[in-house]
């Protein structure tokens, strides 16, 4: 189904960035019908570029120079007409928002079928089947912009499978999914694989896909460095994969300095009976009581769409609560007051990247003095951004963008720092860096909240775990 022979791609921007891109070269790879290949490697190593070559986006959408041969179903990928490619292959991008065309979930799922002129009854049947397969039938009439990132990811996967493609290309499909949703995704991929669909995906949460994977292909510096079959990969220890920057379940045993907040710590953040409900949907949070101590790191967990980000936006003053109060240091704080004391690192990194270079992004909006300059360099070293200092943030990979936003939070003076799924696009080294940085902030007296589905990060970094659960009527409370 897929054949790469001496294939390579270099982005047009590489000529301006002195080669500091995730360009790839001399790739030799085949993927047969009903086979699943998982691309792995450090953030920015070239995994997404390989997928863009296979679905034709590089160079048709991403300007650059393509070398060698890239064939899909026996034909050069750039020889397909749009309708042929739509029928043959489905793609799920690293950022699901970038592939949506419609405003409602139902319309988004129907979009490709309508473009191909399928009969209305067939489209309705396919939409319902895809929604049931991804457990999103209850979202069909919801606006896409009201969904959580995990829910959007489910919609993107459902839309990509609506035409039963012979090839499915997925870039970080589990990045925003909780454990239950990831398990459901694997079962969906197994069904597609048994029907003969070829699967190629880029991932960091590698062991979750052992049930469906046939091979794991390691990309290093734009070339294929190693290949393991599923049994070989399952037998690898953390010590075996650590040199490659890969995640491993035993990472949670890595040593991170993990002191708890002292009982004598000053009063921190307190939420009392916090309530917020969205008018357009019977969802939100209700009656939330919580206490967050300075010097502590708290994991906020729960299923996709349960309201974790909503609760943290209320704490940070980005949403004004409809009931209850928020206190800091024993004083009631207004929404505006909370905004000046907090920093939210959003799940979608593109929303908060504004400057023309990574270095300028870290100090944006603040007076640059020697102390801030030193802190910016410390942040770049902590997150491996020195080599990217002069790069435009828009030219970075998803994992690299994530690192930039976290480094910017490091450089801020906020008392409350919220990280929304900070490891969703990061490799194993990135997870360790986030955990160590969160602990460093806590030791400096900051209050850190991490919205996460990442069990490894929770074990490494967090003192406490709070879980949001949805009630039958749609509102969520803390367990």
Short mmCIF file of C-alpha atoms in Angstrom, two decimals:
data_model
loop_
_atom_site.label_atom_id
_atom_site.label_comp_id
_atom_site.label_asym_id
_atom_site.label_seq_id
_atom_site.Cartn_x
_atom_site.Cartn_y
_atom_site.Cartn_z
CA UNK A 1 0.00 0.00 0.00
CA UNK A 2 2.86 2.41 0.86
CA UNK A 3 6.32 2.30 -0.69
CA UNK A 4 9.10 4.81 0.02
CA UNK A 5 12.36 4.34 -1.89
CA UNK A 6 15.30 6.68 -1.16
CA UNK A 7 12.61 9.22 -0.30
CA UNK A 8 13.39 12.58 1.23
CA UNK A 9 11.96 16.02 1.71
CA UNK A 10 13.50 19.35 2.62
CA UNK A 11 11.27 22.31 3.47
CA UNK A 12 11.62 25.51 1.49
CA UNK A 13 12.22 27.36 4.77
CA UNK A 14 15.33 25.22 5.39
CA UNK A 15 17.30 27.43 3.02
CA UNK A 16 16.55 30.39 5.29
CA UNK A 17 16.85 28.51 8.60
CA UNK A 18 20.28 27.03 7.80
CA UNK A 19 18.92 23.49 7.71
CA UNK A 20 17.36 23.55 11.18
CA UNK A 21 14.12 21.83 10.17
CA UNK A 22 12.66 18.36 10.49
CA UNK A 23 13.58 17.49 6.88
CA UNK A 24 14.06 13.79 6.10
CA UNK A 25 16.26 11.82 3.68
CA UNK A 26 16.99 8.34 2.29
CA UNK A 27 13.84 6.71 3.62
CA UNK A 28 13.14 3.11 2.62
CA UNK A 29 9.81 1.85 3.98
CA UNK A 30 6.95 -0.37 2.88
CA UNK A 31 3.55 -0.84 4.53
CA UNK A 32 1.22 -3.56 3.24
CA UNK A 33 -2.55 -3.84 3.29
CA UNK A 34 -3.81 -4.69 6.78
CA UNK A 35 -0.47 -3.75 8.34
CA UNK A 36 0.15 -1.17 11.10
CA UNK A 37 3.42 0.72 11.35
CA UNK A 38 4.14 3.11 14.24
CA UNK A 39 6.69 5.88 13.67
CA UNK A 40 8.51 6.89 16.85
CA UNK A 41 11.34 9.21 17.85
CA UNK A 42 12.06 12.51 19.50
CA UNK A 43 9.85 15.55 18.91
CA UNK A 44 10.95 17.25 15.69
CA UNK A 45 12.80 14.22 14.30
CA UNK A 46 10.74 14.15 11.10
CA UNK A 47 7.79 11.84 11.85
CA UNK A 48 5.15 14.34 10.74
CA UNK A 49 7.13 15.08 7.59
CA UNK A 50 7.06 11.39 6.63
CA UNK A 51 3.28 11.36 7.00
CA UNK A 52 2.97 14.55 4.94
CA UNK A 53 4.96 12.93 2.15
CA UNK A 54 2.66 9.90 2.16
CA UNK A 55 -0.57 11.90 2.03
CA UNK A 56 0.89 14.31 -0.53
CA UNK A 57 0.76 17.45 1.61
CA UNK A 58 4.53 17.75 1.17
CA UNK A 59 5.16 19.40 -1.24
CA UNK A 60 1.60 20.19 -2.45
CA UNK A 61 0.76 22.20 0.69
CA UNK A 62 4.13 22.48 2.46
CA UNK A 63 6.57 23.97 -0.10
CA UNK A 64 9.84 22.15 -0.46
CA UNK A 65 11.89 19.66 -2.46
CA UNK A 66 10.79 16.02 -2.68
CA UNK A 67 13.38 13.38 -3.58
CA UNK A 68 13.18 9.68 -4.36
CA UNK A 69 9.96 7.72 -4.83
CA UNK A 70 6.76 7.91 -2.76
CA UNK A 71 4.05 5.51 -3.97
CA UNK A 72 0.62 4.72 -2.55
CA UNK A 73 -1.38 1.79 -3.92
CA UNK A 74 1.17 1.40 -6.72
CA UNK A 75 1.01 5.00 -7.98
CA UNK A 76 3.12 8.11 -7.28
CA UNK A 77 1.33 10.00 -4.54
CA UNK A 78 1.35 13.25 -6.52
CA UNK A 79 -0.46 11.62 -9.46
CA UNK A 80 -3.79 11.13 -7.65
CA UNK A 81 -6.78 13.30 -8.42
CA UNK A 82 -8.38 14.85 -5.30
CA UNK A 83 -11.39 12.51 -5.53
CA UNK A 84 -9.15 9.44 -5.84
CA UNK A 85 -7.10 10.46 -2.83
CA UNK A 86 -10.22 11.18 -0.78
CA UNK A 87 -11.56 7.67 -1.44
CA UNK A 88 -8.21 5.97 -0.89
CA UNK A 89 -6.78 7.59 2.24
CA UNK A 90 -7.94 9.25 5.44
CA UNK A 91 -5.70 11.56 7.45
CA UNK A 92 -5.78 12.79 11.04
CA UNK A 93 -3.52 15.77 11.67
CA UNK A 94 -1.58 16.60 14.81
CA UNK A 95 -3.91 19.57 15.35
CA UNK A 96 -7.49 18.39 14.58
CA UNK A 97 -8.75 21.98 14.30
CA UNK A 98 -6.71 22.47 11.14
CA UNK A 99 -8.73 19.88 9.20
CA UNK A 100 -12.28 20.91 10.10
CA UNK A 101 -14.48 22.57 7.47
CA UNK A 102 -17.91 22.65 9.11
CA UNK A 103 -19.28 24.08 12.36
CA UNK A 104 -21.31 21.09 13.60
CA UNK A 105 -19.98 17.60 14.33
CA UNK A 106 -22.64 15.89 12.19
CA UNK A 107 -21.88 18.13 9.21
CA UNK A 108 -18.14 17.57 9.59
CA UNK A 109 -18.58 13.80 9.47
CA UNK A 110 -20.82 14.08 6.40
CA UNK A 111 -18.51 16.48 4.57
CA UNK A 112 -16.39 14.05 2.53
CA UNK A 113 -19.37 11.87 1.59
CA UNK A 114 -21.29 14.90 0.35
CA UNK A 115 -18.30 16.05 -1.70
CA UNK A 116 -18.17 12.67 -3.42
CA UNK A 117 -21.91 12.76 -4.14
CA UNK A 118 -22.95 9.77 -2.04
CA UNK A 119 -26.66 9.20 -1.54
CA UNK A 120 -28.10 11.01 1.51
CA UNK A 121 -29.26 7.77 3.14
CA UNK A 122 -25.80 6.26 2.76
CA UNK A 123 -24.18 9.37 4.23
CA UNK A 124 -26.49 9.29 7.24
CA UNK A 125 -25.73 5.61 7.76
CA UNK A 126 -21.98 6.17 7.53
CA UNK A 127 -22.11 9.17 9.88
CA UNK A 128 -23.99 7.18 12.52
CA UNK A 129 -21.64 4.20 12.17
CA UNK A 130 -18.52 6.38 12.51
CA UNK A 131 -20.00 8.22 15.50
CA UNK A 132 -20.86 4.94 17.21
CA UNK A 133 -17.41 3.56 16.47
CA UNK A 134 -15.71 6.53 18.18
CA UNK A 135 -18.35 6.86 20.95
CA UNK A 136 -19.31 10.40 19.92
CA UNK A 137 -22.98 9.90 18.95
CA UNK A 138 -23.98 12.21 21.82
CA UNK A 139 -21.88 14.98 20.23
CA UNK A 140 -23.37 14.87 16.72
CA UNK A 141 -25.39 18.06 17.09
CA UNK A 142 -22.76 19.98 19.08
CA UNK A 143 -20.73 22.86 17.60
CA UNK A 144 -17.10 21.86 17.08
CA UNK A 145 -15.79 24.96 18.82
CA UNK A 146 -17.50 23.90 22.06
CA UNK A 147 -15.72 20.55 22.26
CA UNK A 148 -12.67 19.72 24.32
CA UNK A 149 -9.44 18.93 22.47
CA UNK A 150 -9.92 15.22 23.14
CA UNK A 151 -13.45 15.32 21.74
CA UNK A 152 -12.19 17.17 18.65
CA UNK A 153 -9.59 14.47 18.16
CA UNK A 154 -12.30 11.79 18.25
CA UNK A 155 -14.31 13.73 15.66
CA UNK A 156 -11.26 14.01 13.37
CA UNK A 157 -10.66 10.27 13.57
CA UNK A 158 -14.33 9.52 12.87
CA UNK A 159 -14.31 11.86 9.86
CA UNK A 160 -11.15 10.24 8.49
CA UNK A 161 -12.74 6.77 8.59
CA UNK A 162 -16.17 7.71 7.21
CA UNK A 163 -15.36 6.38 3.70
CA UNK A 164 -13.71 3.16 4.92
CA UNK A 165 -10.34 4.12 3.39
CA UNK A 166 -7.73 1.56 2.36
CA UNK A 167 -5.07 3.71 4.06
CA UNK A 168 -5.30 5.65 7.32
CA UNK A 169 -2.59 8.15 8.27
CA UNK A 170 -2.63 9.42 11.86
CA UNK A 171 -0.35 12.03 13.42
CA UNK A 172 -0.34 11.71 17.24
CA UNK A 173 -3.90 10.30 17.40
CA UNK A 174 -3.85 9.68 21.17
CA UNK A 175 -2.23 13.00 22.15
CA UNK A 176 -5.41 14.50 23.65
CA UNK A 177 -7.25 11.30 24.57
CA UNK A 178 -7.80 9.85 28.04
CA UNK A 179 -6.86 6.22 28.71
CA UNK A 180 -10.35 4.90 28.03
CA UNK A 181 -10.62 6.77 24.73
CA UNK A 182 -7.14 5.59 23.70
CA UNK A 183 -8.14 1.99 24.37
CA UNK A 184 -11.30 2.50 22.30
CA UNK A 185 -9.20 3.99 19.49
CA UNK A 186 -6.94 0.93 19.46
CA UNK A 187 -10.00 -1.33 19.11
CA UNK A 188 -11.26 0.82 16.23
CA UNK A 189 -7.88 0.55 14.51
CA UNK A 190 -7.93 -3.22 15.02
CA UNK A 191 -11.29 -3.43 13.22
CA UNK A 192 -9.95 -1.35 10.32
CA UNK A 193 -6.79 -3.43 10.16
CA UNK A 194 -8.78 -6.68 9.99
CA UNK A 195 -10.75 -5.25 7.09
CA UNK A 196 -7.50 -4.71 5.18
CA UNK A 197 -6.85 -1.04 5.91
CA UNK A 198 -3.16 -0.11 6.08
CA UNK A 199 -2.30 2.04 9.09
CA UNK A 200 0.68 4.32 9.60
CA UNK A 201 0.83 6.58 12.63
CA UNK A 202 3.21 8.80 14.50
CA UNK A 203 3.05 8.43 18.29
CA UNK A 204 4.78 9.04 21.61
CA UNK A 205 2.47 6.84 23.75
CA UNK A 206 3.91 3.75 22.15
CA UNK A 207 2.97 0.87 24.42
CA UNK A 208 -0.73 1.71 24.19
CA UNK A 209 -0.61 0.56 20.55
CA UNK A 210 1.10 -2.81 21.04
CA UNK A 211 -2.16 -4.66 20.38
CA UNK A 212 -2.51 -3.21 16.88
CA UNK A 213 1.10 -2.48 15.84
CA UNK A 214 3.15 -4.77 13.60
CA UNK A 215 6.33 -2.70 13.53
CA UNK A 216 7.86 0.28 15.32
CA UNK A 217 10.11 2.41 13.12
CA UNK A 218 12.51 4.80 14.86
CA UNK A 219 13.25 8.11 13.12
CA UNK A 220 16.42 9.91 14.17
CA UNK A 221 17.60 13.15 12.57
CA UNK A 222 15.39 12.55 9.55
CA UNK A 223 16.40 8.96 8.76
CA UNK A 224 15.27 5.49 9.81
CA UNK A 225 17.62 4.40 12.60
CA UNK A 226 15.98 1.21 13.95
CA UNK A 227 13.03 -1.09 13.33
CA UNK A 228 11.45 -3.49 15.84
CA UNK A 229 8.58 -5.91 15.45
CA UNK A 230 5.92 -5.68 18.15
CA UNK A 231 7.38 -8.50 20.26
CA UNK A 232 10.86 -7.04 20.13
CA UNK A 233 9.54 -3.63 21.10
CA UNK A 234 7.44 -5.01 23.98
CA UNK A 235 10.55 -6.66 25.42
CA UNK A 236 12.59 -3.45 25.49
CA UNK A 237 13.40 -2.01 28.91
CA UNK A 238 13.44 1.68 29.76
CA UNK A 239 17.25 1.56 29.68
CA UNK A 240 17.03 0.29 26.09
CA UNK A 241 14.81 3.10 24.75
CA UNK A 242 16.05 5.99 26.90
CA UNK A 243 18.95 6.82 24.51
CA UNK A 244 16.35 7.38 21.78
CA UNK A 245 14.19 9.69 23.91
CA UNK A 246 11.20 7.33 23.80
CA UNK A 247 8.50 6.98 26.44
CA UNK A 248 8.31 3.77 28.47
CA UNK A 249 5.94 2.70 31.29
CA UNK A 250 8.91 2.32 33.65
CA UNK A 251 9.75 6.02 33.27
CA UNK A 252 7.64 6.69 36.34
CA UNK A 253 10.45 5.14 38.38
CA UNK A 254 12.91 7.82 37.23
CA UNK A 255 14.25 9.87 40.11
CA UNK A 256 12.68 13.33 40.39
CA UNK A 257 13.21 15.46 43.49
CA UNK A 258 9.70 15.38 44.90
CA UNK A 259 9.34 17.18 48.27
CA UNK A 260 5.81 17.95 49.42
CA UNK A 261 4.58 21.40 50.37
CA UNK A 262 5.29 22.23 54.01
CA UNK A 263 2.36 22.34 56.39
CA UNK A 264 3.47 25.84 57.39
CA UNK A 265 3.19 27.13 53.83
CA UNK A 266 1.24 30.40 53.50
CA UNK A 267 -2.34 30.27 52.36
CA UNK A 268 -2.62 29.45 48.70
CA UNK A 269 -5.55 29.15 46.32
CA UNK A 270 -8.98 28.09 47.42
CA UNK A 271 -12.15 27.52 45.42
CA UNK A 272 -15.45 27.49 47.28
CA UNK A 273 -18.61 26.09 45.64
CA UNK A 274 -17.37 27.07 42.17
CA UNK A 275 -20.03 26.75 39.48
CA UNK A 276 -19.97 27.50 35.78
CA UNK A 277 -22.44 26.21 33.16
CA UNK A 278 -22.34 26.73 29.42
CA UNK A 279 -25.59 28.17 28.09
CA UNK A 280 -25.55 26.29 24.81
CA UNK A 281 -25.07 22.87 26.45
CA UNK A 282 -26.05 21.37 29.76
CA UNK A 283 -22.42 20.93 30.77
CA UNK A 284 -20.05 22.62 33.15
CA UNK A 285 -18.84 22.41 36.75
CA UNK A 286 -20.90 22.65 39.92
CA UNK A 287 -20.14 23.07 43.63
CA UNK A 288 -16.36 22.63 43.33
CA UNK A 289 -14.41 22.97 46.59
CA UNK A 290 -10.65 22.76 46.28
CA UNK A 291 -7.48 23.92 48.04
CA UNK A 292 -4.12 24.34 46.32
CA UNK A 293 -1.05 24.97 48.46
CA UNK A 294 2.03 26.96 47.39
CA UNK A 295 4.90 24.60 46.73
CA UNK A 296 2.63 21.81 45.49
CA UNK A 297 1.91 20.21 42.12
CA UNK A 298 -1.63 18.92 41.63
CA UNK A 299 -2.84 16.69 38.80
CA UNK A 300 -6.38 17.40 37.59
CA UNK A 301 -7.70 14.33 35.80
CA UNK A 302 -10.96 13.06 34.32
CA UNK A 303 -12.48 11.91 31.05
CA UNK A 304 -12.38 14.00 27.87
CA UNK A 305 -14.92 16.83 28.04
CA UNK A 306 -15.55 16.55 31.78
CA UNK A 307 -14.65 20.21 32.46
CA UNK A 308 -11.00 20.20 33.56
CA UNK A 309 -10.02 23.15 31.38
CA UNK A 310 -13.21 25.00 32.33
CA UNK A 311 -12.39 24.70 36.04
CA UNK A 312 -8.85 25.97 35.51
CA UNK A 313 -10.04 28.89 33.37
CA UNK A 314 -12.30 29.88 36.27
CA UNK A 315 -9.36 29.66 38.70
CA UNK A 316 -7.22 31.82 36.40
CA UNK A 317 -9.99 34.40 35.86
CA UNK A 318 -10.37 33.66 32.16
CA UNK A 319 -13.98 32.66 32.91
CA UNK A 320 -16.06 34.41 35.56
CA UNK A 321 -17.71 31.90 37.88
CA UNK A 322 -21.50 31.92 38.06
CA UNK A 323 -21.43 30.76 41.65
CA UNK A 324 -18.90 30.51 44.47
CA UNK A 325 -15.68 32.42 45.12
CA UNK A 326 -11.92 32.10 44.60
CA UNK A 327 -9.46 33.12 47.33
CA UNK A 328 -5.71 33.63 47.19
CA UNK A 329 -3.61 34.25 50.31
CA UNK A 330 -6.82 34.48 52.34
CA UNK A 331 -8.34 37.26 50.20
CA UNK A 332 -11.28 37.03 47.80
CA UNK A 333 -10.02 37.65 44.27
CA UNK A 334 -11.96 38.98 41.31
CA UNK A 335 -11.55 37.46 37.86
CA UNK A 336 -9.32 40.38 36.81
CA UNK A 337 -7.23 40.00 39.94
CA UNK A 338 -6.77 36.29 39.30
CA UNK A 339 -5.62 36.92 35.73
CA UNK A 340 -2.72 39.03 36.98
CA UNK A 341 -1.62 36.28 39.35
CA UNK A 342 -1.84 33.27 37.05
CA UNK A 343 -0.52 31.80 33.82
CA UNK A 344 -2.37 29.17 31.77
CA UNK A 345 -0.35 27.17 29.26
CA UNK A 346 -3.03 26.18 26.78
CA UNK A 347 -3.41 22.76 25.22
CA UNK A 348 -3.30 24.22 21.70
CA UNK A 349 0.10 25.88 21.60
CA UNK A 350 -0.66 27.91 18.46
CA UNK A 351 -3.12 30.05 20.43
CA UNK A 352 -0.36 31.67 22.48
CA UNK A 353 2.59 31.99 20.12
CA UNK A 354 2.91 35.58 18.92
CA UNK A 355 6.57 36.60 18.53
CA UNK A 356 8.83 36.28 15.49
CA UNK A 357 11.35 33.99 17.19
CA UNK A 358 11.52 31.49 20.04
CA UNK A 359 13.83 33.75 22.04
CA UNK A 360 11.50 36.75 21.73
CA UNK A 361 8.50 34.58 22.62
CA UNK A 362 9.96 33.81 26.05
CA UNK A 363 10.28 37.47 27.02
CA UNK A 364 7.25 38.85 25.16
CA UNK A 365 5.43 41.64 27.00
CA UNK A 366 8.04 42.11 29.73
CA UNK A 367 10.91 44.54 30.17
CA UNK A 368 14.09 42.73 29.19
CA UNK A 369 16.74 43.03 31.90
CA UNK A 370 19.67 40.82 32.90
CA UNK A 371 17.55 38.71 35.29
CA UNK A 372 14.90 37.98 32.64
CA UNK A 373 17.53 37.29 30.01
CA UNK A 374 19.23 34.78 32.34
CA UNK A 375 15.91 33.11 33.11
CA UNK A 376 15.09 32.86 29.40
CA UNK A 377 18.39 31.09 28.74
CA UNK A 378 17.72 28.76 31.68
CA UNK A 379 14.33 27.93 30.17
CA UNK A 380 15.83 27.29 26.74
CA UNK A 381 18.39 24.94 28.27
CA UNK A 382 15.76 23.14 30.36
CA UNK A 383 13.59 22.45 27.31
CA UNK A 384 16.23 21.98 24.64
CA UNK A 385 15.38 25.21 22.80
CA UNK A 386 18.83 26.81 22.44
CA UNK A 387 19.27 25.56 18.88
CA UNK A 388 15.77 26.86 18.02
CA UNK A 389 16.28 30.32 19.56
CA UNK A 390 16.09 32.20 16.24
CA UNK A 391 13.43 29.99 14.62
CA UNK A 392 9.92 31.33 14.02
CA UNK A 393 7.49 29.46 16.35
CA UNK A 394 5.18 28.67 13.41
CA UNK A 395 7.95 26.61 11.79
CA UNK A 396 8.28 24.24 14.77
CA UNK A 397 6.81 20.78 15.27
CA UNK A 398 3.90 20.29 17.66
CA UNK A 399 6.15 19.05 20.44
CA UNK A 400 8.59 21.91 19.97
CA UNK A 401 5.75 24.47 20.12
CA UNK A 402 4.59 22.86 23.35
CA UNK A 403 8.04 23.26 24.84
CA UNK A 404 8.14 26.95 23.87
CA UNK A 405 4.84 27.73 25.66
CA UNK A 406 5.98 25.95 28.81
CA UNK A 407 9.30 27.79 28.73
CA UNK A 408 7.38 31.09 28.44
CA UNK A 409 5.44 30.18 31.59
CA UNK A 410 8.75 29.49 33.31
CA UNK A 411 9.82 33.05 32.52
CA UNK A 412 6.63 34.61 33.94
CA UNK A 413 6.07 35.90 37.49
CA UNK A 414 2.73 34.11 38.02
CA UNK A 415 1.85 32.59 41.41
CA UNK A 416 -0.50 29.99 39.90
CA UNK A 417 0.64 28.15 36.80
CA UNK A 418 -1.74 25.78 35.00
CA UNK A 419 -0.43 23.39 32.38
CA UNK A 420 -3.15 21.98 30.11
CA UNK A 421 -1.95 18.58 28.81
CA UNK A 422 1.69 19.74 28.70
CA UNK A 423 3.08 16.39 27.51
CA UNK A 424 0.56 15.70 24.72
CA UNK A 425 3.15 16.30 21.98
CA UNK A 426 6.33 15.46 23.88
CA UNK A 427 8.73 12.55 23.74
CA UNK A 428 10.17 10.73 26.76
CA UNK A 429 12.86 13.32 27.40
CA UNK A 430 10.20 16.04 27.22
CA UNK A 431 8.07 14.30 29.84
CA UNK A 432 11.03 14.13 32.21
CA UNK A 433 11.81 17.80 31.58
CA UNK A 434 8.21 18.87 32.29
CA UNK A 435 8.19 16.86 35.52
CA UNK A 436 11.51 18.30 36.68
CA UNK A 437 10.45 21.85 35.77
CA UNK A 438 7.11 21.50 37.61
CA UNK A 439 8.99 20.37 40.70
CA UNK A 440 11.40 23.29 40.36
CA UNK A 441 8.48 25.74 40.27
CA UNK A 442 6.94 24.09 43.33
CA UNK A 443 10.21 24.33 45.23
CA UNK A 444 10.21 28.08 44.45
CA UNK A 445 6.82 28.37 46.17
CA UNK A 446 4.63 28.45 43.06
CA UNK A 447 1.31 26.63 42.89
CA UNK A 448 1.20 24.29 39.90
CA UNK A 449 -1.85 22.52 38.44
CA UNK A 450 -1.41 20.02 35.61
CA UNK A 451 -4.43 18.99 33.56
CA UNK A 452 -3.37 15.59 32.29
CA UNK A 453 -4.23 12.10 31.18
CA UNK A 454 -0.55 11.16 31.39
CA UNK A 455 -0.13 8.59 34.18
CA UNK A 456 3.66 8.77 33.94
CA UNK A 457 3.73 12.56 34.38
CA UNK A 458 1.35 12.29 37.35
CA UNK A 459 3.61 9.75 39.06
CA UNK A 460 6.76 11.77 38.37
CA UNK A 461 5.62 15.28 39.21
CA UNK A 462 2.47 15.48 41.31
CA UNK A 463 1.84 15.61 45.06
CA UNK A 464 -1.95 15.33 44.78
CA UNK A 465 -4.50 14.07 42.27
CA UNK A 466 -7.98 15.57 41.85
CA UNK A 467 -10.45 13.78 39.57
CA UNK A 468 -13.47 15.41 37.93
CA UNK A 469 -16.46 13.15 37.30
CA UNK A 470 -19.53 13.98 35.28
CA UNK A 471 -22.95 13.59 36.90
CA UNK A 472 -26.01 12.17 35.09
CA UNK A 473 -27.42 15.60 34.30
CA UNK A 474 -24.16 16.68 32.62
CA UNK A 475 -22.50 18.84 35.32
CA UNK A 476 -19.16 17.78 36.83
CA UNK A 477 -17.92 17.58 40.44
CA UNK A 478 -14.66 16.62 42.10
CA UNK A 479 -14.38 13.12 43.49
#
